mmCIF file of C-alpha atoms in Angstrom:
data_model
loop_
_atom_site.group_PDB
_atom_site.id
_atom_site.type_symbol
_atom_site.label_atom_id
_atom_site.label_comp_id
_atom_site.label_asym_id
_atom_site.label_seq_id
_atom_site.Cartn_x
_atom_site.Cartn_y
_atom_site.Cartn_z
ATOM 1 C CA MET A 1268 52.725 187.563 83.453
ATOM 2 C CA LEU A 1269 54.374 185.457 80.950
ATOM 3 C CA LEU A 1270 56.229 182.468 82.390
ATOM 4 C CA THR A 1271 59.581 183.519 80.932
ATOM 5 C CA ASP A 1272 59.537 186.363 82.859
ATOM 6 C CA PRO A 1273 62.401 186.851 85.079
ATOM 7 C CA ILE A 1274 60.884 187.639 88.997
ATOM 8 C CA THR A 1275 61.937 186.939 92.148
ATOM 9 C CA LEU A 1276 59.362 184.647 94.047
ATOM 10 C CA GLN A 1277 59.641 184.947 97.696
ATOM 11 C CA ASN A 1278 57.483 183.610 100.705
ATOM 12 C CA GLY A 1279 58.689 183.086 104.174
ATOM 13 C CA TRP A 1280 60.943 180.563 104.010
ATOM 14 C CA VAL A 1281 62.898 180.612 100.693
ATOM 15 C CA ALA A 1282 63.696 183.348 97.655
ATOM 16 C CA LEU A 1283 63.709 182.241 94.391
ATOM 17 C CA GLU A 1284 65.848 184.652 92.370
ATOM 18 C CA PRO A 1285 66.535 185.031 88.997
ATOM 19 C CA LEU A 1286 69.730 182.815 88.362
ATOM 20 C CA SER A 1287 72.838 184.642 87.704
ATOM 21 C CA HIS A 1288 76.605 184.206 87.942
ATOM 22 C CA GLU A 1289 76.563 186.151 91.282
ATOM 23 C CA HIS A 1290 74.948 183.178 92.919
ATOM 24 C CA GLY A 1291 78.240 181.006 91.720
ATOM 25 C CA ASP A 1292 80.131 180.868 94.861
ATOM 26 C CA ASP A 1293 77.173 179.874 96.905
ATOM 27 C CA LEU A 1294 75.751 177.393 94.332
ATOM 28 C CA ALA A 1295 79.881 175.657 94.390
ATOM 29 C CA ALA A 1296 79.521 175.600 97.861
ATOM 30 C CA ALA A 1297 75.788 174.259 97.671
ATOM 31 C CA THR A 1298 76.966 170.884 95.728
ATOM 32 C CA GLU A 1299 79.364 169.752 98.187
ATOM 33 C CA GLY A 1300 78.320 166.463 99.919
ATOM 34 C CA LEU A 1301 75.595 166.021 97.042
ATOM 35 C CA GLU A 1302 75.509 162.152 96.159
ATOM 36 C CA TYR A 1303 75.769 161.538 92.429
ATOM 37 C CA ALA A 1304 73.579 158.917 91.814
ATOM 38 C CA TRP A 1305 73.440 157.489 88.744
ATOM 39 C CA TYR A 1306 69.930 158.466 87.771
ATOM 40 C CA THR A 1307 70.225 162.028 88.918
ATOM 41 C CA SER A 1308 72.540 164.875 87.582
ATOM 42 C CA ALA A 1309 73.887 167.880 89.810
ATOM 43 C CA PRO A 1310 76.959 169.921 88.995
ATOM 44 C CA THR A 1311 79.938 169.723 90.349
ATOM 45 C CA PRO A 1312 81.593 173.067 92.234
ATOM 46 C CA ALA A 1313 83.910 173.040 89.294
ATOM 47 C CA GLY A 1314 80.727 172.937 86.749
ATOM 48 C CA ILE A 1315 78.746 175.456 88.314
ATOM 49 C CA PRO A 1316 79.814 178.351 85.886
ATOM 50 C CA ALA A 1317 79.064 176.070 83.091
ATOM 51 C CA GLU A 1318 75.885 175.257 84.206
ATOM 52 C CA ILE A 1319 74.612 178.840 85.002
ATOM 53 C CA ASP A 1320 75.869 179.548 81.493
ATOM 54 C CA ARG A 1321 73.727 176.194 79.904
ATOM 55 C CA ARG A 1322 70.544 177.713 81.954
ATOM 56 C CA LEU A 1323 70.635 181.049 80.966
ATOM 57 C CA ALA A 1324 71.620 180.373 77.222
ATOM 58 C CA TRP A 1325 68.038 177.931 77.517
ATOM 59 C CA GLN A 1326 66.421 181.224 79.155
ATOM 60 C CA ALA A 1327 67.302 183.331 75.850
ATOM 61 C CA GLU A 1328 65.637 181.117 73.722
ATOM 62 C CA GLY A 1329 62.970 180.983 76.059
ATOM 63 C CA HIS A 1330 62.812 177.355 77.081
ATOM 64 C CA MET A 1331 63.599 177.936 80.465
ATOM 65 C CA ASN A 1332 62.968 180.304 83.208
ATOM 66 C CA PRO A 1333 65.914 179.418 86.230
ATOM 67 C CA TRP A 1334 65.830 180.400 89.645
ATOM 68 C CA ALA A 1335 68.679 180.468 92.368
ATOM 69 C CA VAL A 1336 67.120 179.184 95.693
ATOM 70 C CA ARG A 1337 67.841 181.150 98.613
ATOM 71 C CA ARG A 1338 67.149 179.767 102.129
ATOM 72 C CA LEU A 1339 65.881 182.401 104.242
ATOM 73 C CA SER A 1340 66.546 181.200 107.617
ATOM 74 C CA THR A 1341 70.453 181.023 106.573
ATOM 75 C CA GLY A 1342 70.758 183.310 103.896
ATOM 76 C CA ARG A 1343 72.401 180.856 101.608
ATOM 77 C CA VAL A 1344 71.722 179.886 98.082
ATOM 78 C CA VAL A 1345 71.528 176.377 98.277
ATOM 79 C CA GLY A 1346 70.457 175.306 94.663
ATOM 80 C CA MET A 1347 68.623 175.721 91.719
ATOM 81 C CA THR A 1348 65.310 174.913 90.065
ATOM 82 C CA THR A 1349 63.750 176.061 86.736
ATOM 83 C CA PHE A 1350 60.274 176.640 84.679
ATOM 84 C CA CYS A 1351 61.716 174.478 81.598
ATOM 85 C CA ASN A 1352 59.933 172.975 78.439
ATOM 86 C CA ILE A 1353 57.598 176.023 78.594
ATOM 87 C CA ASP A 1354 54.912 176.152 76.047
ATOM 88 C CA GLN A 1355 53.453 179.792 76.462
ATOM 89 C CA ALA A 1356 50.988 179.405 73.823
ATOM 90 C CA ASN A 1357 49.325 176.647 75.652
ATOM 91 C CA ARG A 1358 50.218 177.904 79.184
ATOM 92 C CA HIS A 1359 52.242 175.050 79.868
ATOM 93 C CA VAL A 1360 55.189 174.198 81.853
ATOM 94 C CA GLU A 1361 57.399 172.125 83.483
ATOM 95 C CA ILE A 1362 58.892 172.733 87.173
ATOM 96 C CA GLY A 1363 62.788 170.493 86.911
ATOM 97 C CA TYR A 1364 66.193 171.121 86.764
ATOM 98 C CA THR A 1365 65.949 171.592 90.313
ATOM 99 C CA TRP A 1366 68.995 170.417 93.017
ATOM 100 C CA LEU A 1367 69.031 171.388 96.045
ATOM 101 C CA SER A 1368 72.564 171.088 99.022
ATOM 102 C CA PRO A 1369 71.904 168.266 101.331
ATOM 103 C CA SER A 1370 71.667 170.403 104.170
ATOM 104 C CA ALA A 1371 68.279 171.738 102.264
ATOM 105 C CA GLN A 1372 67.324 167.994 101.751
ATOM 106 C CA ARG A 1373 63.978 167.108 104.018
ATOM 107 C CA THR A 1374 63.871 170.635 105.065
ATOM 108 C CA GLU A 1375 60.970 172.939 104.336
ATOM 109 C CA VAL A 1376 63.030 174.471 101.518
ATOM 110 C CA ASN A 1377 61.776 172.209 98.347
ATOM 111 C CA THR A 1378 58.153 172.114 99.871
ATOM 112 C CA ALA A 1379 58.335 176.327 99.953
ATOM 113 C CA ALA A 1380 60.274 176.502 96.774
ATOM 114 C CA LYS A 1381 57.180 174.184 95.174
ATOM 115 C CA LEU A 1382 54.490 176.255 96.738
ATOM 116 C CA ALA A 1383 56.176 179.578 95.202
ATOM 117 C CA LEU A 1384 56.476 178.244 92.482
ATOM 118 C CA LEU A 1385 53.212 176.556 91.403
ATOM 119 C CA GLY A 1386 51.549 179.908 92.839
ATOM 120 C CA HIS A 1387 53.466 181.951 90.085
ATOM 121 C CA ALA A 1388 52.246 179.671 87.332
ATOM 122 C CA PHE A 1389 48.394 179.081 88.064
ATOM 123 C CA ASP A 1390 47.876 182.569 89.937
ATOM 124 C CA ALA A 1391 49.973 184.873 88.174
ATOM 125 C CA CYS A 1392 50.648 183.172 84.431
ATOM 126 C CA ASP A 1393 47.441 181.514 84.221
ATOM 127 C CA ALA A 1394 49.137 177.697 83.682
ATOM 128 C CA ILE A 1395 46.456 175.175 82.435
ATOM 129 C CA ALA A 1396 49.080 172.241 83.477
ATOM 130 C CA VAL A 1397 52.283 172.122 85.478
ATOM 131 C CA GLU A 1398 54.210 169.469 84.814
ATOM 132 C CA LEU A 1399 56.541 167.420 86.942
ATOM 133 C CA ARG A 1400 59.210 164.997 85.753
ATOM 134 C CA THR A 1401 61.868 162.593 87.040
ATOM 135 C CA HIS A 1402 63.590 159.268 86.440
ATOM 136 C CA PHE A 1403 61.638 156.151 86.978
ATOM 137 C CA HIS A 1404 64.581 154.929 89.303
ATOM 138 C CA ASN A 1405 64.466 158.091 91.389
ATOM 139 C CA ARG A 1406 62.352 156.646 94.232
ATOM 140 C CA GLN A 1407 62.911 159.391 96.424
ATOM 141 C CA SER A 1408 61.797 162.221 93.882
ATOM 142 C CA ARG A 1409 59.023 160.420 92.934
ATOM 143 C CA ALA A 1410 57.423 160.432 96.546
ATOM 144 C CA ALA A 1411 58.502 163.556 96.712
ATOM 145 C CA ILE A 1412 56.162 164.837 93.617
ATOM 146 C CA ALA A 1413 53.248 162.649 94.952
ATOM 147 C CA ARG A 1414 53.502 164.319 98.389
ATOM 148 C CA LEU A 1415 52.985 167.611 96.821
ATOM 149 C CA GLY A 1416 49.520 166.412 95.445
ATOM 150 C CA ALA A 1417 50.822 165.873 91.851
ATOM 151 C CA LYS A 1418 48.984 162.926 89.931
ATOM 152 C CA GLN A 1419 51.169 160.631 87.722
ATOM 153 C CA ASP A 1420 50.251 160.840 84.211
ATOM 154 C CA GLY A 1421 52.238 157.965 82.993
ATOM 155 C CA ILE A 1422 56.033 156.978 81.904
ATOM 156 C CA LEU A 1423 57.483 157.891 79.227
ATOM 157 C CA ARG A 1424 59.768 154.512 78.019
ATOM 158 C CA ASN A 1425 62.956 154.806 76.839
ATOM 159 C CA HIS A 1426 62.683 158.958 76.629
ATOM 160 C CA ARG A 1427 66.410 159.722 77.124
ATOM 161 C CA LEU A 1428 69.636 158.205 76.966
ATOM 162 C CA GLY A 1429 71.987 158.816 79.789
ATOM 163 C CA PRO A 1430 75.347 160.205 79.712
ATOM 164 C CA ASP A 1431 76.468 156.883 79.841
ATOM 165 C CA GLY A 1432 74.589 155.346 77.346
ATOM 166 C CA THR A 1433 71.515 153.899 79.679
ATOM 167 C CA LEU A 1434 67.963 154.274 78.673
ATOM 168 C CA ARG A 1435 65.736 156.428 80.934
ATOM 169 C CA ASP A 1436 62.449 155.921 81.495
ATOM 170 C CA THR A 1437 60.573 159.370 82.479
ATOM 171 C CA VAL A 1438 57.643 159.422 85.062
ATOM 172 C CA VAL A 1439 55.261 162.178 84.547
ATOM 173 C CA PHE A 1440 53.345 163.861 86.940
ATOM 174 C CA SER A 1441 51.036 167.188 86.743
ATOM 175 C CA ILE A 1442 49.237 169.376 88.600
ATOM 176 C CA LEU A 1443 46.165 171.187 87.119
ATOM 177 C CA PRO A 1444 44.157 174.528 88.077
ATOM 178 C CA HIS A 1445 40.908 172.979 89.642
ATOM 179 C CA GLU A 1446 43.799 170.868 91.912
ATOM 180 C CA TRP A 1447 45.719 174.082 92.807
ATOM 181 C CA PRO A 1448 43.965 175.106 95.828
ATOM 182 C CA ALA A 1449 44.277 171.695 97.326
ATOM 183 C CA VAL A 1450 47.836 171.012 96.370
ATOM 184 C CA ARG A 1451 48.349 174.818 97.995
ATOM 185 C CA LEU A 1452 46.596 173.961 101.307
ATOM 186 C CA GLY A 1453 48.633 170.741 101.648
ATOM 187 C CA LEU A 1454 51.718 172.659 101.144
ATOM 188 C CA ARG A 1455 50.939 175.119 103.698
ATOM 189 C CA GLU A 1456 49.682 172.726 106.212
ATOM 190 C CA ARG A 1457 53.091 170.891 105.937
ATOM 191 C CA LEU A 1458 55.190 174.127 105.753
ATOM 192 C CA ALA A 1459 53.302 175.040 108.834
ATOM 193 C CA ARG A 1460 53.941 171.781 111.021
ATOM 194 C CA ARG A 1461 57.724 172.572 110.619
#
């Protein structure tokens, strides 16, 4: 299976559904109450249609595989996530462009979504590396990525320009195939305690 193949991924907590405009109303509702920290970006309710268009365009170019995140306990779509920076020839992918509604943050949703995404990447797509990246100043995201069991590879200094012209240092983490069994076990244990 290819990293770019649209597919629904599901476990006992979430369903990751190939992103479409049919998810628009739930996604717009999910953005309500999001804190827009200067180092993160999430769409506004009015920006959801354009964000879906952007992700679908990147999918058509082969760079992204986007999903809507449905929380099974409520049946509601509570955010988005993607495979991005897809390098199929080298079986390398990044999990990113993820945001979740405030109601889904610090719940089982992110852990379950990462379990589904990592399982698909390693078990179905034979990935040799899965990368996760975040802004240096996004300490909450850095801590969450480390809790997954990802190892920090380094920091890309002055990696990007922000919308306001500030320079972003990007922290790069990765998980390799031989680390996946322990990471999977850790994710399952965290979900079992919820």
